[in-house]
XYZ file of C-alpha atoms in Angstrom:
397
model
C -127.986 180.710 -47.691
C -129.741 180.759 -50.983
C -128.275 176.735 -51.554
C -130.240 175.856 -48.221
C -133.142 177.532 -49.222
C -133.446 175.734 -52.611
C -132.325 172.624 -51.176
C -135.553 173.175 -48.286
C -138.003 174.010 -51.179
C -137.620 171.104 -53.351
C -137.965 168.887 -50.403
C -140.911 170.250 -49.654
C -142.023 169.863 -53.125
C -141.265 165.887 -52.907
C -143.135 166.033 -49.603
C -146.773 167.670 -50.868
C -146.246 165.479 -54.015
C -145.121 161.830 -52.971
C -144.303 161.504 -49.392
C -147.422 163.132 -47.796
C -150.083 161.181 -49.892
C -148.888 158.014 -48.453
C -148.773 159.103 -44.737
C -151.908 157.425 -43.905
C -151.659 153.955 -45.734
C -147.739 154.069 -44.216
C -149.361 154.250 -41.097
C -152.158 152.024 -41.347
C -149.542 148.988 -43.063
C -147.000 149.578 -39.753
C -144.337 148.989 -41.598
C -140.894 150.289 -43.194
C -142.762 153.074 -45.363
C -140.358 152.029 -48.647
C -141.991 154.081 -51.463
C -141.777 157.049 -49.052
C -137.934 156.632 -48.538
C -137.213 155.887 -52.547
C -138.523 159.511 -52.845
C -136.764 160.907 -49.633
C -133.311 159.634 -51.477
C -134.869 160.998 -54.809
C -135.387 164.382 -53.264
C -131.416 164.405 -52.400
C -131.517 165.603 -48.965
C -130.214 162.956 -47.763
C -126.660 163.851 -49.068
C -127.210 167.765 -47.610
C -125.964 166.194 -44.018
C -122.553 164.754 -45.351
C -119.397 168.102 -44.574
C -118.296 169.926 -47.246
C -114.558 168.698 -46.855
C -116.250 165.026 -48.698
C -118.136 166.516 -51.319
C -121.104 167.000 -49.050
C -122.895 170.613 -48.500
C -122.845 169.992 -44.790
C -125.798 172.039 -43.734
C -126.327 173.885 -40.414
C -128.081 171.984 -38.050
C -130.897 174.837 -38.313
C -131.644 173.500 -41.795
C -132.012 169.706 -40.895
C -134.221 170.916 -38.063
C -136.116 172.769 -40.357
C -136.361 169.533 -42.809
C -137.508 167.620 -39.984
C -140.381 169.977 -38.713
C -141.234 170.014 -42.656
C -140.825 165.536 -42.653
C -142.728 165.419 -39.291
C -145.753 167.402 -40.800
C -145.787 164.988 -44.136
C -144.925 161.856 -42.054
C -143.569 161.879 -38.927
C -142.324 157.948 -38.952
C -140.331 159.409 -42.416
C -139.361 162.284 -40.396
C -138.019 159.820 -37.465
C -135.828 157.854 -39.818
C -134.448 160.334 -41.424
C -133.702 161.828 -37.928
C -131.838 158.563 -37.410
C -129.660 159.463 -40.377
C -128.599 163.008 -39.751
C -127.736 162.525 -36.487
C -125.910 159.257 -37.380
C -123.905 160.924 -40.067
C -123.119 163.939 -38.451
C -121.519 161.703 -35.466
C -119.701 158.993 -37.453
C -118.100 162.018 -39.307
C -116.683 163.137 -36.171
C -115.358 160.041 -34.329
C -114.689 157.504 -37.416
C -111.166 156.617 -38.934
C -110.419 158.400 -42.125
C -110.830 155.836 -44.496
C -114.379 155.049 -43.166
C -115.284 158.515 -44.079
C -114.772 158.536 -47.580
C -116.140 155.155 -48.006
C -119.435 156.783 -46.426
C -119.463 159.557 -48.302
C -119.639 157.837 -50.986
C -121.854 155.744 -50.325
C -124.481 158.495 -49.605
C -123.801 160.719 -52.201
C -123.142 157.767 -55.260
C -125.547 155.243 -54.051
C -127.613 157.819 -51.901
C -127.334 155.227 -48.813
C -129.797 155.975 -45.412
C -128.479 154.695 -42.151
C -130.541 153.141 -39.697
C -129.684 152.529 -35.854
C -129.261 149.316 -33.482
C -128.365 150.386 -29.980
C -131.047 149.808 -27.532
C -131.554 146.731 -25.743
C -134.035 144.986 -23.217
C -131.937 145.815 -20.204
C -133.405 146.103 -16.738
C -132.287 149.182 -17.080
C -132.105 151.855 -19.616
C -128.621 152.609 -19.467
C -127.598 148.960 -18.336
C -123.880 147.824 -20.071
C -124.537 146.757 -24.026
C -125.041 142.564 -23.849
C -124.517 142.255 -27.523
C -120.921 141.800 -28.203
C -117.677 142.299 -30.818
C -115.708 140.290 -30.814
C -112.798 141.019 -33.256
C -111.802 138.105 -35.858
C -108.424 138.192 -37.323
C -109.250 140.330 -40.510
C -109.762 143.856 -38.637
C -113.638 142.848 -38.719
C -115.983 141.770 -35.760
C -118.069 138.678 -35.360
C -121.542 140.173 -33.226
C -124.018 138.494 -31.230
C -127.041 140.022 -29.547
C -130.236 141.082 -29.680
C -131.339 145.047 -30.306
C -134.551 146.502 -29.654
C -136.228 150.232 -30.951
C -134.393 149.685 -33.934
C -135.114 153.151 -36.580
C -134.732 153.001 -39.382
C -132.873 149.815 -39.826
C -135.501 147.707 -41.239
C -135.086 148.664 -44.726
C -131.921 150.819 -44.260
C -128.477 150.420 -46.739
C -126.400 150.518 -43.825
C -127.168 149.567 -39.829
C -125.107 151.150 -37.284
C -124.765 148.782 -34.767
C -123.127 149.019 -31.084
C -121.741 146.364 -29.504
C -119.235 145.395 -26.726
C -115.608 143.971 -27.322
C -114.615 142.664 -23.924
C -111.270 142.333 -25.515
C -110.561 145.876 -26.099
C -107.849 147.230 -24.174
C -108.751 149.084 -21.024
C -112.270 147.846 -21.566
C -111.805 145.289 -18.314
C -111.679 148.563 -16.244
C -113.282 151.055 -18.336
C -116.166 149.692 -20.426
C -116.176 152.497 -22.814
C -113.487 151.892 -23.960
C -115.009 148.605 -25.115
C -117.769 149.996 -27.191
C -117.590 149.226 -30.481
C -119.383 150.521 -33.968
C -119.712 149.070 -37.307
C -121.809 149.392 -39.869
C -124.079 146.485 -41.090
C -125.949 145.956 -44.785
C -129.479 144.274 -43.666
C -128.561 141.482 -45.687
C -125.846 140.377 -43.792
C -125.692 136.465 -43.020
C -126.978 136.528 -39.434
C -128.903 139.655 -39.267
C -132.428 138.683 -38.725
C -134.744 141.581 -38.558
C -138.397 140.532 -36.707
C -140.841 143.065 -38.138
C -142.250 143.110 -34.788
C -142.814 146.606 -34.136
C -146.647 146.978 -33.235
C -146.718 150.415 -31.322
C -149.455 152.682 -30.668
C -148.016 155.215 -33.050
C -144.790 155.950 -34.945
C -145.787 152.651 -36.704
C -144.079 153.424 -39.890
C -140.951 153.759 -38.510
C -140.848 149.813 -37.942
C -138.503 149.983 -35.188
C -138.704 146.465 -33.882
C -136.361 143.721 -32.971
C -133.169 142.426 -34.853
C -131.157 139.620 -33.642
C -127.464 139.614 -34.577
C -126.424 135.715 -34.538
C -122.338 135.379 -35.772
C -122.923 138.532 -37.684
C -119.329 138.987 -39.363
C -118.917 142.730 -39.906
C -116.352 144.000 -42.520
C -113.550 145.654 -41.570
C -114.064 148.543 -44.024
C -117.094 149.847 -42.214
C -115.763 149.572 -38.536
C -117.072 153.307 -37.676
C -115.241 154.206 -34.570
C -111.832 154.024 -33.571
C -111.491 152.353 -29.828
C -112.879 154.349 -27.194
C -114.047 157.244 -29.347
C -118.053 158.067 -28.794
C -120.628 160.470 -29.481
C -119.345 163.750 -28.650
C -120.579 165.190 -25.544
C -123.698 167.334 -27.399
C -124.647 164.056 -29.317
C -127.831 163.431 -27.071
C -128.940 167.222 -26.982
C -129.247 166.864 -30.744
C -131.399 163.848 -30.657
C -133.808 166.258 -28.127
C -133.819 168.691 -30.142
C -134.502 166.488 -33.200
C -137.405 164.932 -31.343
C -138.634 168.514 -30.486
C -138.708 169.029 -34.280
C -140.837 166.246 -35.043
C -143.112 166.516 -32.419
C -143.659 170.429 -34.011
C -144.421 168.766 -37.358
C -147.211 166.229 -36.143
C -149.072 169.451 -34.068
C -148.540 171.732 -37.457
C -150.072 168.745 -39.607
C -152.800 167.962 -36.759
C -153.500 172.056 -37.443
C -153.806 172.180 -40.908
C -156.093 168.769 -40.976
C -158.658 169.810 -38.408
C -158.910 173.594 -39.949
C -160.141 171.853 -43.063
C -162.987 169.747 -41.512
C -163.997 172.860 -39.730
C -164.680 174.606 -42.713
C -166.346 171.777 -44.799
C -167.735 169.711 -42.324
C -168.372 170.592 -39.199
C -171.471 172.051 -37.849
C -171.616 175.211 -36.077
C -173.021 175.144 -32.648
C -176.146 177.181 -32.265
C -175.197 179.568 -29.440
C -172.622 180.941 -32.278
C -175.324 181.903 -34.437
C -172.675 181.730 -37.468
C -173.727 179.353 -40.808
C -169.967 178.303 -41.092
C -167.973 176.621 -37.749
C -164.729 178.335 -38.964
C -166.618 181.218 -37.654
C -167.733 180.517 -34.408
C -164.889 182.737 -31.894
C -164.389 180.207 -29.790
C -163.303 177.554 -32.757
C -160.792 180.300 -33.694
C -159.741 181.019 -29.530
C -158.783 177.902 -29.853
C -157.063 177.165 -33.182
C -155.350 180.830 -32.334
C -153.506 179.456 -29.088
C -152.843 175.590 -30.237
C -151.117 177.024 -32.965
C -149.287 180.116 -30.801
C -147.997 177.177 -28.754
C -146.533 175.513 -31.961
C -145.487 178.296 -33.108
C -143.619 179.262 -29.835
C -141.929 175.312 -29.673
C -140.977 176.081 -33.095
C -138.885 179.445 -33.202
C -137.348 177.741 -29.999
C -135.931 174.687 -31.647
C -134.918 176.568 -34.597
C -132.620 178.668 -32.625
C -131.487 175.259 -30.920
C -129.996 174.113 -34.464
C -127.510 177.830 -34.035
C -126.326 177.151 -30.422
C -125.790 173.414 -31.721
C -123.461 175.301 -34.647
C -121.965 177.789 -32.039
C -121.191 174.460 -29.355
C -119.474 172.901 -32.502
C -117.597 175.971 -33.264
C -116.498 176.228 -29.395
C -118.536 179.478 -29.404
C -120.572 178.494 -26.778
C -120.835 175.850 -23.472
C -122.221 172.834 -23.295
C -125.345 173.782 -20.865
C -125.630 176.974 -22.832
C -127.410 174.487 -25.424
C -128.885 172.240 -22.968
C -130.873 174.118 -21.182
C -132.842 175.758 -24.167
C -132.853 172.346 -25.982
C -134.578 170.630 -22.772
C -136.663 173.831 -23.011
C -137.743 173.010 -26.559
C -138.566 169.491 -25.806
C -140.439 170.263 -23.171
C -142.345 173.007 -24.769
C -143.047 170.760 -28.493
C -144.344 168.046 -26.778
C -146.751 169.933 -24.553
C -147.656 172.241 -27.591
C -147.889 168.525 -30.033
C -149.731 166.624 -27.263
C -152.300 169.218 -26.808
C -153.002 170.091 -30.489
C -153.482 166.468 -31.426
C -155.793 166.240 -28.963
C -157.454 169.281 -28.846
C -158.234 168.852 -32.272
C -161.430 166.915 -31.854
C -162.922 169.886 -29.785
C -162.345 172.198 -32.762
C -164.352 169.460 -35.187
C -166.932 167.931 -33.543
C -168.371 164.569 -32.948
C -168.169 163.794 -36.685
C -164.423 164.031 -36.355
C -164.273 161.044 -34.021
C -165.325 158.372 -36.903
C -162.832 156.139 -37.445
C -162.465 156.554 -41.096
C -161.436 159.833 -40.436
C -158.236 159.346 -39.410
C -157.417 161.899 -37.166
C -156.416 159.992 -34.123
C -152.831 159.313 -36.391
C -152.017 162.702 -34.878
C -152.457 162.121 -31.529
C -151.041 158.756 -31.497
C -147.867 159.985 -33.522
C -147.129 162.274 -31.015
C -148.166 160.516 -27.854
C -145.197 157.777 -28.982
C -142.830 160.072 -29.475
C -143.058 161.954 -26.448
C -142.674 158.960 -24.772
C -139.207 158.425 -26.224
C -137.808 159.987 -22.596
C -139.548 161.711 -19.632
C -140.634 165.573 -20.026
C -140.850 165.399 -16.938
C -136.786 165.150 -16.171
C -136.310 167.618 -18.830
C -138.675 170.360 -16.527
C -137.119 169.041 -13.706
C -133.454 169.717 -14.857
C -134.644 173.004 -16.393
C -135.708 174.362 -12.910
C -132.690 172.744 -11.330
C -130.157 174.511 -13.584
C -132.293 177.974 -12.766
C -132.535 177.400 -9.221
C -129.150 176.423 -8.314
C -126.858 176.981 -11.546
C -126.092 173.063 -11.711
C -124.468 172.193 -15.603
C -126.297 169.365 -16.880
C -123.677 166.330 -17.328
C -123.403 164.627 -20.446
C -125.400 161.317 -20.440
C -128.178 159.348 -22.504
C -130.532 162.047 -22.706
C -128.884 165.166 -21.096
């Protein structure tokens, strides 16, 4: 639609102008990248997410995947937050009492709000039961306690959704989902105490450390799910395919870098008897299949964001999107992985200076790969070909 398209372009004119130039010092600080943000809410898109039917322009989920390729290549910890935020807004709209709704839309689209995420915690396990709790006060509200890790987003963000677990829910003694509880959070809530912790190997921008919740009371306006409602079923194959996105970005921007320093500073290899190492054939072998592989990942997970659509619709089945989600995953982080990396063969010696930067790529998409196993994602794929077997809904299927 011509709307999308406009709304596409002028992000990516806020990207080249204001969010890309900071990339590297965002990185290089590790923290909440604030001045990056301030022109991601400038830029609008933020609002594109929220439906129509409040005011929003609810865009296909082709378009925010295209947005997030186009974040991922300025800045991928940018592109990670925002991630947070679509997916977070699409969901709430889905599962959230009426009044809840409005008050969100609102909030995006008058005060141009960005949500971050609190849901992870230290368990032994990755899907262990939630330890932080809800434990609901007499007002409608919730008084939490508990300690989140992996946090998105949140650091900085207007609003934190937070899960938690109200032992007092009914059912919940026998079925603890129907204990689950969401609210949203303002940072500055009495009690929240975010760490600034985060010290990964990449991703650093997206400062996704620890935040301890200690008598947190939550207001009962911005309880965000009624009891017992949760993501809906293709909530975690939209976070793969999200990731997939991202991932796509980091190899495109890796691309782009590298072919630069081949052409203005990197010296040809004799044996190519060329004056210029943009010219040597097997510089452009190279840069001609790192980038088919992108290129590959990347009509894949666009075509993920119409099956998403089609799923919504009830056009489609659930492992009808799976499977070629788990396909893009798999195939954007191979494609990312090896571009950052193969970069440095394309450029030379001289490329593996510090001050150059380039390892950002590389470590970028290393971290984010790492957010859940490829491996399981091959695995499945050549399960559900060999045998037929439907994917069940879970964490990451």
């Amino acid at each position: 639609m011509p709307e999308h398209r406009r709304l596409v372009a002028e992000l990516q004119s806020v990207l080249d102008a204001e969010i890309a130039p900071l990339a590297v010092e965002n990185d290089a600080r590790g923290r909440y990248p604030t001045a990056s943000i301030a022109a991601l809410k400038r830029s609008g898109f933020l609002k594109a997410v929220v439906p129509t039917a409040y005011g929003g322009l609810g865009v296909p989920h082709r378009v925010s995947l295209e947005a997030q390729v186009r974040l991922g290549a300025a800045d991928s910890a940018v592109a990670q937050i925002y991630k947070i935020h679509d997916e977070l807004i699409r969901e709430i709209f889905v599962y959230s009492p009426e009044e809840l709704r409005t008050r969100l839309a609102r909030a995006v689209l008058k005060e141009d709000a960005i949500l971050g995420l609190a849901v992870a915690e230290s368990g032994r396990k990755v899907d262990d039961p939630l330890a932080t709790t809800a434990l609901p006060r007499p007002d409608g509200g919730f008084l939490i306690n508990g300690r989140k890790i992996y946090t998105t987003g949140a650091a900085e963000a207007d609003l934190i959704a937070v899960w938690a677990f109200n032992p007092k829910a009914e059912g919940a003694a026998d079925n603890p989902l129907l204990g689950v509880q969401l609210n949203l959070v303002a940072p500055s809530t009495a009690g929240v105490d975010i760490h600034r912790d985060w010290d990964a190997l990449g991703q650093r921008a997206t400062d996704s450390g620890t935040i301890t919740f200690s008598n947190v009371e939550t207001d009962p306006a911005w309880r965000a799910n009624r009891p017992g409602e949760l993501a809906p079923l293709h909530a975690s194959l939209r976070y793969q395919a999200g990731f997939a996105a991202v991932l796509i970005g980091i190899g495109i921007a890796a691309i782009r870098a590298a072919s630069v320093f081949v052409g203005t500073q990197s010296r040809p290899w004799p044996s190519a008897g060329v004056d210029n190492a943009a010219e040597d054939p097997y510089v452009r072998r190279l840069v001609g299949e790192l980038t088919a592989d992108l290129a590959a990942a990347y009509a894949i997970t666009l075509t993920t964001g119409d099956l998403l659509d089609a799923y919504e619709h009830g056009e489609t089945d659930r492992t009808s999107v799976a499977i070629p989600i788990y396909a893009a995953k798999s195939a954007a982080s191979r494609a990312a992985i090896r571009a950052t990396s193969e970069i440095y063969a394309l450029m030379g010696t001289r490329a593996a200076a510090r001050s150059a930067g380039f390892d950002r790529f590389w470590r970028n998409a290393r971290t984010l790969s790492l957010h859940d196993p490829v491996d399981w994602k091959n695995a499945e794929i050549g399960r559900h070909a060999l045998t037929g077997w439907d994917p069940p809904p879970g964490l990451y299927q």
